[in-house]
PDB file of C-alpha atoms in Angstrom:
ATOM      1  CA  UNK A   1      24.388  35.925  82.890  1.00 41.00           C
ATOM      2  CA  UNK A   2      22.127  37.634  85.619  1.00 53.00           C
ATOM      3  CA  UNK A   3      21.134  41.228  85.379  1.00 70.00           C
ATOM      4  CA  UNK A   4      23.056  43.737  87.502  1.00 82.00           C
ATOM      5  CA  UNK A   5      21.224  44.419  90.585  1.00 88.00           C
ATOM      6  CA  UNK A   6      19.580  47.718  90.918  1.00 90.00           C
ATOM      7  CA  UNK A   7      20.727  49.676  93.693  1.00 91.00           C
ATOM      8  CA  UNK A   8      19.833  53.426  94.520  1.00 93.00           C
ATOM      9  CA  UNK A   9      22.949  54.455  95.646  1.00 90.00           C
ATOM     10  CA  UNK A  10      24.025  55.823  92.084  1.00 91.00           C
ATOM     11  CA  UNK A  11      24.071  58.854  90.253  1.00 93.00           C
ATOM     12  CA  UNK A  12      21.606  58.602  87.558  1.00 94.00           C
ATOM     13  CA  UNK A  13      20.247  61.177  84.727  1.00 92.00           C
ATOM     14  CA  UNK A  14      16.680  61.030  83.573  1.00 92.00           C
ATOM     15  CA  UNK A  15      17.075  57.987  81.295  1.00 92.00           C
ATOM     16  CA  UNK A  16      19.031  55.996  83.756  1.00 94.00           C
ATOM     17  CA  UNK A  17      16.371  56.740  86.697  1.00 95.00           C
ATOM     18  CA  UNK A  18      13.684  55.462  83.897  1.00 93.00           C
ATOM     19  CA  UNK A  19      15.674  52.577  83.175  1.00 94.00           C
ATOM     20  CA  UNK A  20      16.389  51.445  86.669  1.00 94.00           C
ATOM     21  CA  UNK A  21      12.752  51.691  87.708  1.00 95.00           C
ATOM     22  CA  UNK A  22      11.470  48.999  85.341  1.00 94.00           C
ATOM     23  CA  UNK A  23      14.462  46.978  85.717  1.00 94.00           C
ATOM     24  CA  UNK A  24      14.000  46.976  89.489  1.00 95.00           C
ATOM     25  CA  UNK A  25      10.404  46.060  88.680  1.00 94.00           C
ATOM     26  CA  UNK A  26      11.503  43.426  86.346  1.00 93.00           C
ATOM     27  CA  UNK A  27      14.077  41.890  88.708  1.00 92.00           C
ATOM     28  CA  UNK A  28      11.798  41.871  91.597  1.00 93.00           C
ATOM     29  CA  UNK A  29       8.322  41.583  90.308  1.00 94.00           C
ATOM     30  CA  UNK A  30       6.842  38.698  92.331  1.00 93.00           C
ATOM     31  CA  UNK A  31       8.352  39.825  95.757  1.00 93.00           C
ATOM     32  CA  UNK A  32       7.584  43.513  95.012  1.00 94.00           C
ATOM     33  CA  UNK A  33       4.378  43.448  93.865  1.00 94.00           C
ATOM     34  CA  UNK A  34       3.285  40.230  95.918  1.00 93.00           C
ATOM     35  CA  UNK A  35       4.181  42.013  99.223  1.00 93.00           C
ATOM     36  CA  UNK A  36       2.415  45.108  97.959  1.00 93.00           C
ATOM     37  CA  UNK A  37      -0.673  43.137  97.338  1.00 92.00           C
ATOM     38  CA  UNK A  38      -0.436  40.799 100.224  1.00 92.00           C
ATOM     39  CA  UNK A  39      -0.127  43.712 103.011  1.00 93.00           C
ATOM     40  CA  UNK A  40      -1.481  46.970 101.443  1.00 94.00           C
ATOM     41  CA  UNK A  41      -4.050  45.172  99.072  1.00 93.00           C
ATOM     42  CA  UNK A  42      -6.752  44.205 101.657  1.00 94.00           C
ATOM     43  CA  UNK A  43      -7.027  47.661 102.773  1.00 94.00           C
ATOM     44  CA  UNK A  44      -7.012  49.068  99.540  1.00 92.00           C
ATOM     45  CA  UNK A  45      -9.857  46.465  98.434  1.00 92.00           C
ATOM     46  CA  UNK A  46     -12.023  47.312 101.485  1.00 91.00           C
ATOM     47  CA  UNK A  47     -11.679  51.164 101.054  1.00 89.00           C
ATOM     48  CA  UNK A  48     -12.409  50.900  97.298  1.00 86.00           C
ATOM     49  CA  UNK A  49     -15.237  48.593  97.654  1.00 86.00           C
ATOM     50  CA  UNK A  50     -17.043  50.968 100.257  1.00 84.00           C
ATOM     51  CA  UNK A  51     -16.600  54.001  98.045  1.00 80.00           C
ATOM     52  CA  UNK A  52     -17.457  51.910  94.731  1.00 77.00           C
ATOM     53  CA  UNK A  53     -20.663  50.898  96.633  1.00 76.00           C
ATOM     54  CA  UNK A  54     -21.591  54.260  97.565  1.00 73.00           C
ATOM     55  CA  UNK A  55     -21.095  55.150  93.584  1.00 68.00           C
ATOM     56  CA  UNK A  56     -23.204  52.230  92.733  1.00 61.00           C
ATOM     57  CA  UNK A  57     -25.750  51.794  95.562  1.00 58.00           C
ATOM     58  CA  UNK A  58     -28.991  50.446  94.843  1.00 48.00           C
ATOM     59  CA  UNK A  59     -30.561  53.738  95.538  1.00 44.00           C
ATOM     60  CA  UNK A  60     -32.059  55.526  92.408  1.00 46.00           C
ATOM     61  CA  UNK A  61     -32.370  59.101  91.740  1.00 47.00           C
ATOM     62  CA  UNK A  62     -35.722  58.968  93.095  1.00 45.00           C
ATOM     63  CA  UNK A  63     -34.882  57.474  96.315  1.00 49.00           C
ATOM     64  CA  UNK A  64     -32.085  59.903  96.768  1.00 47.00           C
ATOM     65  CA  UNK A  65     -34.657  63.028  96.024  1.00 48.00           C
ATOM     66  CA  UNK A  66     -37.096  61.506  98.510  1.00 53.00           C
ATOM     67  CA  UNK A  67     -34.740  60.874 101.602  1.00 58.00           C
ATOM     68  CA  UNK A  68     -31.687  63.470 101.060  1.00 59.00           C
ATOM     69  CA  UNK A  69     -30.779  63.557 104.783  1.00 60.00           C
ATOM     70  CA  UNK A  70     -30.699  59.622 105.022  1.00 64.00           C
ATOM     71  CA  UNK A  71     -28.611  59.508 101.888  1.00 61.00           C
ATOM     72  CA  UNK A  72     -25.958  62.120 102.595  1.00 66.00           C
ATOM     73  CA  UNK A  73     -25.700  60.581 106.065  1.00 69.00           C
ATOM     74  CA  UNK A  74     -24.830  57.142 104.829  1.00 70.00           C
ATOM     75  CA  UNK A  75     -22.626  58.835 102.259  1.00 72.00           C
ATOM     76  CA  UNK A  76     -20.477  60.630 104.685  1.00 78.00           C
ATOM     77  CA  UNK A  77     -20.329  57.547 107.057  1.00 80.00           C
ATOM     78  CA  UNK A  78     -19.130  55.393 104.186  1.00 78.00           C
ATOM     79  CA  UNK A  79     -16.507  57.635 102.813  1.00 80.00           C
ATOM     80  CA  UNK A  80     -15.256  58.141 106.434  1.00 84.00           C
ATOM     81  CA  UNK A  81     -14.697  54.472 106.593  1.00 86.00           C
ATOM     82  CA  UNK A  82     -13.351  54.345 103.156  1.00 85.00           C
ATOM     83  CA  UNK A  83     -10.686  57.250 103.789  1.00 88.00           C
ATOM     84  CA  UNK A  84      -9.636  55.230 107.002  1.00 92.00           C
ATOM     85  CA  UNK A  85      -9.001  51.927 105.198  1.00 92.00           C
ATOM     86  CA  UNK A  86      -7.403  53.807 102.438  1.00 91.00           C
ATOM     87  CA  UNK A  87      -5.088  55.944 104.531  1.00 92.00           C
ATOM     88  CA  UNK A  88      -3.859  52.553 106.460  1.00 95.00           C
ATOM     89  CA  UNK A  89      -3.418  50.898 102.816  1.00 94.00           C
ATOM     90  CA  UNK A  90      -1.492  53.954 101.412  1.00 94.00           C
ATOM     91  CA  UNK A  91       0.755  53.880 104.664  1.00 95.00           C
ATOM     92  CA  UNK A  92       1.522  50.078 104.314  1.00 96.00           C
ATOM     93  CA  UNK A  93       2.068  50.654 100.546  1.00 96.00           C
ATOM     94  CA  UNK A  94       4.761  53.349 101.464  1.00 96.00           C
ATOM     95  CA  UNK A  95       6.337  51.271 104.127  1.00 96.00           C
ATOM     96  CA  UNK A  96       6.468  48.095 101.811  1.00 96.00           C
ATOM     97  CA  UNK A  97       7.676  50.062  98.707  1.00 96.00           C
ATOM     98  CA  UNK A  98      10.570  51.650 100.790  1.00 96.00           C
ATOM     99  CA  UNK A  99      11.122  48.488 102.312  1.00 95.00           C
ATOM    100  CA  UNK A 100      11.911  46.854  99.249  1.00 95.00           C
ATOM    101  CA  UNK A 101      14.309  49.293  98.166  1.00 95.00           C
ATOM    102  CA  UNK A 102      16.131  49.594 101.506  1.00 95.00           C
ATOM    103  CA  UNK A 103      16.479  45.871 101.976  1.00 94.00           C
ATOM    104  CA  UNK A 104      17.567  45.374  98.439  1.00 93.00           C
ATOM    105  CA  UNK A 105      20.396  47.791  98.922  1.00 92.00           C
ATOM    106  CA  UNK A 106      21.813  45.438 101.587  1.00 90.00           C
ATOM    107  CA  UNK A 107      21.708  42.271  99.759  1.00 88.00           C
ATOM    108  CA  UNK A 108      24.668  41.035  97.676  1.00 86.00           C
ATOM    109  CA  UNK A 109      24.956  40.606  94.053  1.00 82.00           C
ATOM    110  CA  UNK A 110      23.312  37.641  93.440  1.00 83.00           C
ATOM    111  CA  UNK A 111      21.183  37.417  96.615  1.00 87.00           C
ATOM    112  CA  UNK A 112      17.234  37.733  95.816  1.00 89.00           C
ATOM    113  CA  UNK A 113      14.818  39.892  97.234  1.00 91.00           C
ATOM    114  CA  UNK A 114      12.062  38.120  98.998  1.00 90.00           C
ATOM    115  CA  UNK A 115       8.685  38.963 100.617  1.00 90.00           C
ATOM    116  CA  UNK A 116      10.269  38.027 104.146  1.00 91.00           C
ATOM    117  CA  UNK A 117      12.768  40.977 103.353  1.00 90.00           C
ATOM    118  CA  UNK A 118       9.747  43.284 103.180  1.00 87.00           C
ATOM    119  CA  UNK A 119       7.962  42.222 106.252  1.00 89.00           C
ATOM    120  CA  UNK A 120      10.969  42.281 108.494  1.00 87.00           C
ATOM    121  CA  UNK A 121      10.438  44.953 111.301  1.00 88.00           C
ATOM    122  CA  UNK A 122       7.115  45.798 109.632  1.00 91.00           C
ATOM    123  CA  UNK A 123       5.186  47.245 112.438  1.00 92.00           C
ATOM    124  CA  UNK A 124       7.650  49.585 113.902  1.00 92.00           C
ATOM    125  CA  UNK A 125       8.263  51.136 110.251  1.00 94.00           C
ATOM    126  CA  UNK A 126       4.464  51.209 109.819  1.00 95.00           C
ATOM    127  CA  UNK A 127       3.693  53.083 112.915  1.00 95.00           C
ATOM    128  CA  UNK A 128       6.356  55.447 112.230  1.00 95.00           C
ATOM    129  CA  UNK A 129       5.251  56.186 108.510  1.00 95.00           C
ATOM    130  CA  UNK A 130       1.546  56.556 109.331  1.00 95.00           C
ATOM    131  CA  UNK A 131       1.943  58.952 112.306  1.00 95.00           C
ATOM    132  CA  UNK A 132       4.424  61.183 110.153  1.00 95.00           C
ATOM    133  CA  UNK A 133       1.971  60.877 107.322  1.00 95.00           C
ATOM    134  CA  UNK A 134      -0.997  61.953 109.526  1.00 94.00           C
ATOM    135  CA  UNK A 135       1.236  64.816 110.578  1.00 94.00           C
ATOM    136  CA  UNK A 136       2.279  65.876 107.360  1.00 93.00           C
ATOM    137  CA  UNK A 137      -1.223  65.792 106.086  1.00 91.00           C
ATOM    138  CA  UNK A 138      -2.558  68.042 108.992  1.00 93.00           C
ATOM    139  CA  UNK A 139       0.220  70.420 108.330  1.00 91.00           C
ATOM    140  CA  UNK A 140      -0.493  70.569 104.691  1.00 90.00           C
ATOM    141  CA  UNK A 141      -4.339  71.293 105.163  1.00 92.00           C
ATOM    142  CA  UNK A 142      -3.326  74.060 107.431  1.00 92.00           C
ATOM    143  CA  UNK A 143      -0.845  75.677 104.656  1.00 87.00           C
ATOM    144  CA  UNK A 144      -3.490  75.231 102.028  1.00 86.00           C
ATOM    145  CA  UNK A 145      -6.179  76.980 103.959  1.00 88.00           C
ATOM    146  CA  UNK A 146      -3.653  79.901 104.744  1.00 88.00           C
ATOM    147  CA  UNK A 147      -2.970  79.831 101.145  1.00 81.00           C
ATOM    148  CA  UNK A 148      -6.630  80.077 100.133  1.00 79.00           C
ATOM    149  CA  UNK A 149      -7.347  82.834 102.840  1.00 84.00           C
ATOM    150  CA  UNK A 150      -4.255  84.833 101.314  1.00 79.00           C
ATOM    151  CA  UNK A 151      -5.831  84.601  97.845  1.00 73.00           C
ATOM    152  CA  UNK A 152      -9.325  85.496  99.076  1.00 74.00           C
ATOM    153  CA  UNK A 153      -8.013  88.375 101.173  1.00 75.00           C
ATOM    154  CA  UNK A 154      -6.190  89.947  98.083  1.00 68.00           C
ATOM    155  CA  UNK A 155      -9.257  89.227  95.939  1.00 68.00           C
ATOM    156  CA  UNK A 156     -11.433  91.301  98.487  1.00 71.00           C
ATOM    157  CA  UNK A 157      -9.007  94.138  98.739  1.00 67.00           C
ATOM    158  CA  UNK A 158      -8.695  94.645  94.947  1.00 63.00           C
ATOM    159  CA  UNK A 159     -12.648  95.017  94.941  1.00 59.00           C
ATOM    160  CA  UNK A 160     -13.398  91.310  93.652  1.00 55.00           C
ATOM    161  CA  UNK A 161     -16.685  91.111  95.247  1.00 52.00           C
ATOM    162  CA  UNK A 162     -17.824  94.266  93.661  1.00 53.00           C
ATOM    163  CA  UNK A 163     -18.779  92.609  90.450  1.00 54.00           C
ATOM    164  CA  UNK A 164     -18.429  93.712  86.918  1.00 54.00           C
ATOM    165  CA  UNK A 165     -15.856  93.476  84.154  1.00 58.00           C
ATOM    166  CA  UNK A 166     -12.863  94.238  86.509  1.00 61.00           C
ATOM    167  CA  UNK A 167     -13.982  91.452  88.761  1.00 64.00           C
ATOM    168  CA  UNK A 168     -14.014  88.987  85.979  1.00 73.00           C
ATOM    169  CA  UNK A 169     -10.714  89.987  84.822  1.00 73.00           C
ATOM    170  CA  UNK A 170      -9.372  89.531  88.326  1.00 70.00           C
ATOM    171  CA  UNK A 171     -10.458  86.033  88.612  1.00 73.00           C
ATOM    172  CA  UNK A 172      -9.080  85.115  85.169  1.00 77.00           C
ATOM    173  CA  UNK A 173      -5.541  86.654  86.385  1.00 78.00           C
ATOM    174  CA  UNK A 174      -5.840  84.759  89.790  1.00 75.00           C
ATOM    175  CA  UNK A 175      -6.562  81.611  87.931  1.00 78.00           C
ATOM    176  CA  UNK A 176      -3.915  81.900  85.346  1.00 84.00           C
ATOM    177  CA  UNK A 177      -1.273  82.787  88.263  1.00 82.00           C
ATOM    178  CA  UNK A 178      -2.862  79.509  90.308  1.00 80.00           C
ATOM    179  CA  UNK A 179      -2.215  77.376  87.040  1.00 87.00           C
ATOM    180  CA  UNK A 180       1.374  78.821  86.560  1.00 86.00           C
ATOM    181  CA  UNK A 181       2.205  78.220  90.402  1.00 83.00           C
ATOM    182  CA  UNK A 182       0.842  74.695  90.166  1.00 87.00           C
ATOM    183  CA  UNK A 183       2.855  73.950  86.972  1.00 90.00           C
ATOM    184  CA  UNK A 184       6.035  75.364  88.451  1.00 89.00           C
ATOM    185  CA  UNK A 185       5.802  73.857  91.978  1.00 91.00           C
ATOM    186  CA  UNK A 186       3.500  70.814  91.970  1.00 91.00           C
ATOM    187  CA  UNK A 187       5.916  68.293  90.372  1.00 93.00           C
ATOM    188  CA  UNK A 188       8.329  69.399  93.525  1.00 95.00           C
ATOM    189  CA  UNK A 189       5.526  69.494  95.955  1.00 93.00           C
ATOM    190  CA  UNK A 190       4.706  65.853  94.852  1.00 93.00           C
ATOM    191  CA  UNK A 191       8.194  64.951  94.886  1.00 96.00           C
ATOM    192  CA  UNK A 192       9.036  66.203  98.521  1.00 96.00           C
ATOM    193  CA  UNK A 193       6.710  64.100 100.546  1.00 95.00           C
ATOM    194  CA  UNK A 194       7.479  61.060  98.704  1.00 96.00           C
ATOM    195  CA  UNK A 195      11.100  61.356  99.392  1.00 96.00           C
ATOM    196  CA  UNK A 196      10.691  62.426 102.876  1.00 96.00           C
ATOM    197  CA  UNK A 197       8.633  59.410 103.805  1.00 96.00           C
ATOM    198  CA  UNK A 198      11.386  57.485 102.492  1.00 97.00           C
ATOM    199  CA  UNK A 199      14.149  59.008 104.205  1.00 97.00           C
ATOM    200  CA  UNK A 200      11.821  59.070 107.331  1.00 96.00           C
ATOM    201  CA  UNK A 201      11.729  55.187 107.313  1.00 96.00           C
ATOM    202  CA  UNK A 202      15.419  54.507 106.274  1.00 95.00           C
ATOM    203  CA  UNK A 203      16.899  57.158 108.518  1.00 95.00           C
ATOM    204  CA  UNK A 204      14.380  56.703 111.451  1.00 94.00           C
ATOM    205  CA  UNK A 205      13.753  60.470 111.693  1.00 95.00           C
ATOM    206  CA  UNK A 206      10.565  62.549 112.004  1.00 94.00           C
ATOM    207  CA  UNK A 207       8.889  64.142 109.053  1.00 95.00           C
ATOM    208  CA  UNK A 208      10.205  67.652 109.571  1.00 95.00           C
ATOM    209  CA  UNK A 209      13.846  66.380 109.736  1.00 95.00           C
ATOM    210  CA  UNK A 210      13.407  64.421 106.620  1.00 96.00           C
ATOM    211  CA  UNK A 211      11.867  67.204 104.716  1.00 96.00           C
ATOM    212  CA  UNK A 212      14.830  69.411 105.676  1.00 95.00           C
ATOM    213  CA  UNK A 213      17.335  66.858 104.350  1.00 95.00           C
ATOM    214  CA  UNK A 214      15.327  66.487 101.214  1.00 96.00           C
ATOM    215  CA  UNK A 215      15.414  70.230 100.834  1.00 95.00           C
ATOM    216  CA  UNK A 216      18.966  70.387 101.457  1.00 95.00           C
ATOM    217  CA  UNK A 217      19.804  67.877  98.516  1.00 95.00           C
ATOM    218  CA  UNK A 218      17.153  69.610  96.395  1.00 94.00           C
ATOM    219  CA  UNK A 219      19.111  72.888  96.560  1.00 91.00           C
ATOM    220  CA  UNK A 220      20.790  73.619  93.484  1.00 89.00           C
ATOM    221  CA  UNK A 221      18.977  70.712  91.483  1.00 93.00           C
ATOM    222  CA  UNK A 222      15.378  72.280  91.186  1.00 94.00           C
ATOM    223  CA  UNK A 223      14.967  72.142  87.582  1.00 94.00           C
ATOM    224  CA  UNK A 224      16.499  68.734  87.008  1.00 94.00           C
ATOM    225  CA  UNK A 225      14.167  67.490  89.826  1.00 95.00           C
ATOM    226  CA  UNK A 226      11.212  69.148  88.453  1.00 95.00           C
ATOM    227  CA  UNK A 227      11.862  67.555  84.891  1.00 95.00           C
ATOM    228  CA  UNK A 228      12.140  64.107  86.426  1.00 95.00           C
ATOM    229  CA  UNK A 229       9.119  64.438  88.624  1.00 95.00           C
ATOM    230  CA  UNK A 230       7.045  66.021  85.765  1.00 95.00           C
ATOM    231  CA  UNK A 231       8.090  62.992  83.412  1.00 94.00           C
ATOM    232  CA  UNK A 232       7.125  60.407  86.390  1.00 94.00           C
ATOM    233  CA  UNK A 233       3.853  62.194  86.702  1.00 94.00           C
ATOM    234  CA  UNK A 234       3.013  62.059  83.011  1.00 94.00           C
ATOM    235  CA  UNK A 235       3.968  58.421  82.871  1.00 92.00           C
ATOM    236  CA  UNK A 236       1.803  57.611  85.809  1.00 93.00           C
ATOM    237  CA  UNK A 237      -1.076  59.770  84.617  1.00 93.00           C
ATOM    238  CA  UNK A 238      -1.025  58.018  81.252  1.00 94.00           C
ATOM    239  CA  UNK A 239      -1.043  54.353  83.000  1.00 94.00           C
ATOM    240  CA  UNK A 240      -3.382  55.422  85.450  1.00 92.00           C
ATOM    241  CA  UNK A 241      -5.814  56.738  82.828  1.00 94.00           C
ATOM    242  CA  UNK A 242      -5.594  53.322  80.957  1.00 94.00           C
ATOM    243  CA  UNK A 243      -6.370  51.279  83.993  1.00 93.00           C
ATOM    244  CA  UNK A 244      -9.306  53.546  84.976  1.00 91.00           C
ATOM    245  CA  UNK A 245     -11.138  53.200  81.581  1.00 92.00           C
ATOM    246  CA  UNK A 246     -13.130  50.178  82.590  1.00 89.00           C
ATOM    247  CA  UNK A 247     -14.431  52.057  85.499  1.00 86.00           C
ATOM    248  CA  UNK A 248     -15.568  55.048  83.311  1.00 87.00           C
ATOM    249  CA  UNK A 249     -17.405  52.614  80.728  1.00 86.00           C
ATOM    250  CA  UNK A 250     -18.941  50.672  83.550  1.00 82.00           C
ATOM    251  CA  UNK A 251     -19.894  54.147  85.563  1.00 79.00           C
ATOM    252  CA  UNK A 252     -21.746  55.432  82.138  1.00 81.00           C
ATOM    253  CA  UNK A 253     -23.473  52.171  81.828  1.00 78.00           C
ATOM    254  CA  UNK A 254     -24.800  52.224  85.262  1.00 72.00           C
ATOM    255  CA  UNK A 255     -25.915  56.012  84.986  1.00 72.00           C
ATOM    256  CA  UNK A 256     -27.742  55.462  81.792  1.00 73.00           C
ATOM    257  CA  UNK A 257     -29.545  52.258  83.221  1.00 69.00           C
ATOM    258  CA  UNK A 258     -30.831  54.034  86.226  1.00 63.00           C
ATOM    259  CA  UNK A 259     -31.677  57.259  84.157  1.00 61.00           C
ATOM    260  CA  UNK A 260     -33.899  54.995  82.065  1.00 62.00           C
ATOM    261  CA  UNK A 261     -35.325  53.325  85.106  1.00 57.00           C
ATOM    262  CA  UNK A 262     -36.077  56.610  86.536  1.00 54.00           C
ATOM    263  CA  UNK A 263     -37.897  58.115  83.696  1.00 54.00           C
ATOM    264  CA  UNK A 264     -40.121  54.997  83.225  1.00 52.00           C
ATOM    265  CA  UNK A 265     -38.268  53.427  80.175  1.00 50.00           C
ATOM    266  CA  UNK A 266     -37.384  50.132  82.093  1.00 48.00           C
ATOM    267  CA  UNK A 267     -35.947  48.530  84.955  1.00 50.00           C
ATOM    268  CA  UNK A 268     -32.375  49.401  85.945  1.00 47.00           C
ATOM    269  CA  UNK A 269     -30.027  46.349  85.837  1.00 49.00           C
ATOM    270  CA  UNK A 270     -29.405  45.118  89.351  1.00 48.00           C
ATOM    271  CA  UNK A 271     -26.182  43.347  88.315  1.00 49.00           C
ATOM    272  CA  UNK A 272     -24.353  46.547  87.272  1.00 51.00           C
ATOM    273  CA  UNK A 273     -23.669  47.776  90.976  1.00 70.00           C
ATOM    274  CA  UNK A 274     -21.977  44.576  91.734  1.00 78.00           C
ATOM    275  CA  UNK A 275     -20.104  44.842  88.516  1.00 80.00           C
ATOM    276  CA  UNK A 276     -18.872  48.397  89.251  1.00 80.00           C
ATOM    277  CA  UNK A 277     -17.723  47.581  92.575  1.00 83.00           C
ATOM    278  CA  UNK A 278     -15.603  44.745  91.059  1.00 86.00           C
ATOM    279  CA  UNK A 279     -14.223  46.973  88.483  1.00 88.00           C
ATOM    280  CA  UNK A 280     -13.357  49.709  90.878  1.00 88.00           C
ATOM    281  CA  UNK A 281     -11.398  47.325  93.106  1.00 90.00           C
ATOM    282  CA  UNK A 282      -9.479  45.660  90.205  1.00 92.00           C
ATOM    283  CA  UNK A 283      -8.766  49.228  88.597  1.00 92.00           C
ATOM    284  CA  UNK A 284      -7.898  50.540  92.118  1.00 91.00           C
ATOM    285  CA  UNK A 285      -5.190  47.811  92.707  1.00 92.00           C
ATOM    286  CA  UNK A 286      -3.926  48.190  89.211  1.00 93.00           C
ATOM    287  CA  UNK A 287      -3.845  52.023  89.694  1.00 93.00           C
ATOM    288  CA  UNK A 288      -1.426  51.522  92.802  1.00 94.00           C
ATOM    289  CA  UNK A 289       0.445  49.081  90.915  1.00 93.00           C
ATOM    290  CA  UNK A 290       1.428  51.615  88.292  1.00 94.00           C
ATOM    291  CA  UNK A 291       1.861  54.245  91.023  1.00 95.00           C
ATOM    292  CA  UNK A 292       4.813  52.391  91.981  1.00 95.00           C
ATOM    293  CA  UNK A 293       6.600  53.585  88.822  1.00 95.00           C
ATOM    294  CA  UNK A 294       6.107  57.200  89.957  1.00 96.00           C
ATOM    295  CA  UNK A 295       7.468  56.463  93.604  1.00 97.00           C
ATOM    296  CA  UNK A 296      10.522  54.423  92.326  1.00 96.00           C
ATOM    297  CA  UNK A 297      11.547  57.310  89.818  1.00 96.00           C
ATOM    298  CA  UNK A 298      10.964  59.912  92.646  1.00 96.00           C
ATOM    299  CA  UNK A 299      13.009  57.841  95.291  1.00 96.00           C
ATOM    300  CA  UNK A 300      15.778  57.145  92.628  1.00 97.00           C
ATOM    301  CA  UNK A 301      15.977  60.786  91.710  1.00 96.00           C
ATOM    302  CA  UNK A 302      16.200  61.755  95.618  1.00 97.00           C
ATOM    303  CA  UNK A 303      18.872  59.097  95.994  1.00 96.00           C
ATOM    304  CA  UNK A 304      20.589  60.262  92.956  1.00 95.00           C
ATOM    305  CA  UNK A 305      20.748  63.879  94.505  1.00 95.00           C
ATOM    306  CA  UNK A 306      22.086  62.363  97.817  1.00 95.00           C
ATOM    307  CA  UNK A 307      24.698  60.375  96.008  1.00 93.00           C
ATOM    308  CA  UNK A 308      26.003  63.320  93.979  1.00 91.00           C
ATOM    309  CA  UNK A 309      26.772  65.282  97.257  1.00 90.00           C
ATOM    310  CA  UNK A 310      27.627  62.630  99.499  1.00 85.00           C
ATOM    311  CA  UNK A 311      29.267  59.928  97.109  1.00 76.00           C
ATOM    312  CA  UNK A 312      29.097  57.275  99.762  1.00 59.00           C
ATOM    313  CA  UNK A 313      29.169  54.266  97.195  1.00 54.00           C
ATOM    314  CA  UNK A 314      32.289  55.724  96.128  1.00 55.00           C
ATOM    315  CA  UNK A 315      33.623  56.126  99.583  1.00 54.00           C
ATOM    316  CA  UNK A 316      32.563  52.522 100.570  1.00 57.00           C
ATOM    317  CA  UNK A 317      34.500  50.960  97.377  1.00 54.00           C
ATOM    318  CA  UNK A 318      37.490  53.143  98.357  1.00 51.00           C
ATOM    319  CA  UNK A 319      37.450  51.759 101.782  1.00 50.00           C
ATOM    320  CA  UNK A 320      36.955  48.079 100.439  1.00 51.00           C
ATOM    321  CA  UNK A 321      40.097  48.369  98.421  1.00 53.00           C
ATOM    322  CA  UNK A 322      42.148  49.503 101.223  1.00 52.00           C
TER     323      UNK A 322
END
């Protein structure tokens, strides 16, 4: 007997969302990760390779000190291109992940999801998602800049710049307040853009209309969504940390090897940077793989909220009976 196809149009609690996430991955492992790797993978690989090369470049500490301007110039250019490739890769990643869910919803019970479903109408979805991601990013930068100015202004008005014990106490209070705000709103602020980009692609609306729709369904379900998003973030953080352990180990080996070379205790192992690049690329791909768990849990929670208010699947079943 085949497993029940995992559709997103269903009311679910935390346990059911967790189960549905891994069941969807299990049922559609090859087309799901195959399409992500085939389309988003090359851009993530190139972006990660450029970033990794700068981390493990052939420059030693001595060379960096001797030519700081040249080093930082190359660093900025490399990271600029790295971010461009990763931005495109993340946009494709969003499009393909969302597309798998959207197309799976249209399939019959025993009809399998394939890579062809993910690439149908790809470019239209890609330009829509990429444009709205950039717009959302610009708006977010402006918002964070305004928040920083507000905090800076409050700090200045309360005499924080005068120094002394009062200033230190104020800094501690503001840091604690910031941590509380992050704890309260961080999971929700992570939930909203992912859900909004899904709505943006599925319903073919702009990012502001999509956010408005997400906030509408979020109303009255803040804490349940907070719990689910928090659990999803913790799950991803644990899995993400595990796949990044090799990077940490190789980075430490590289740093130690070059430190020994710089102070005259031997030559740095010239093969280490290549190994570091390879490990970072593999770990980056694995990180985006486990990130899909967080994305799926987020989207299943959004569609759970949507279904609770709209009951579209129930209405569809009633119409079929009639």
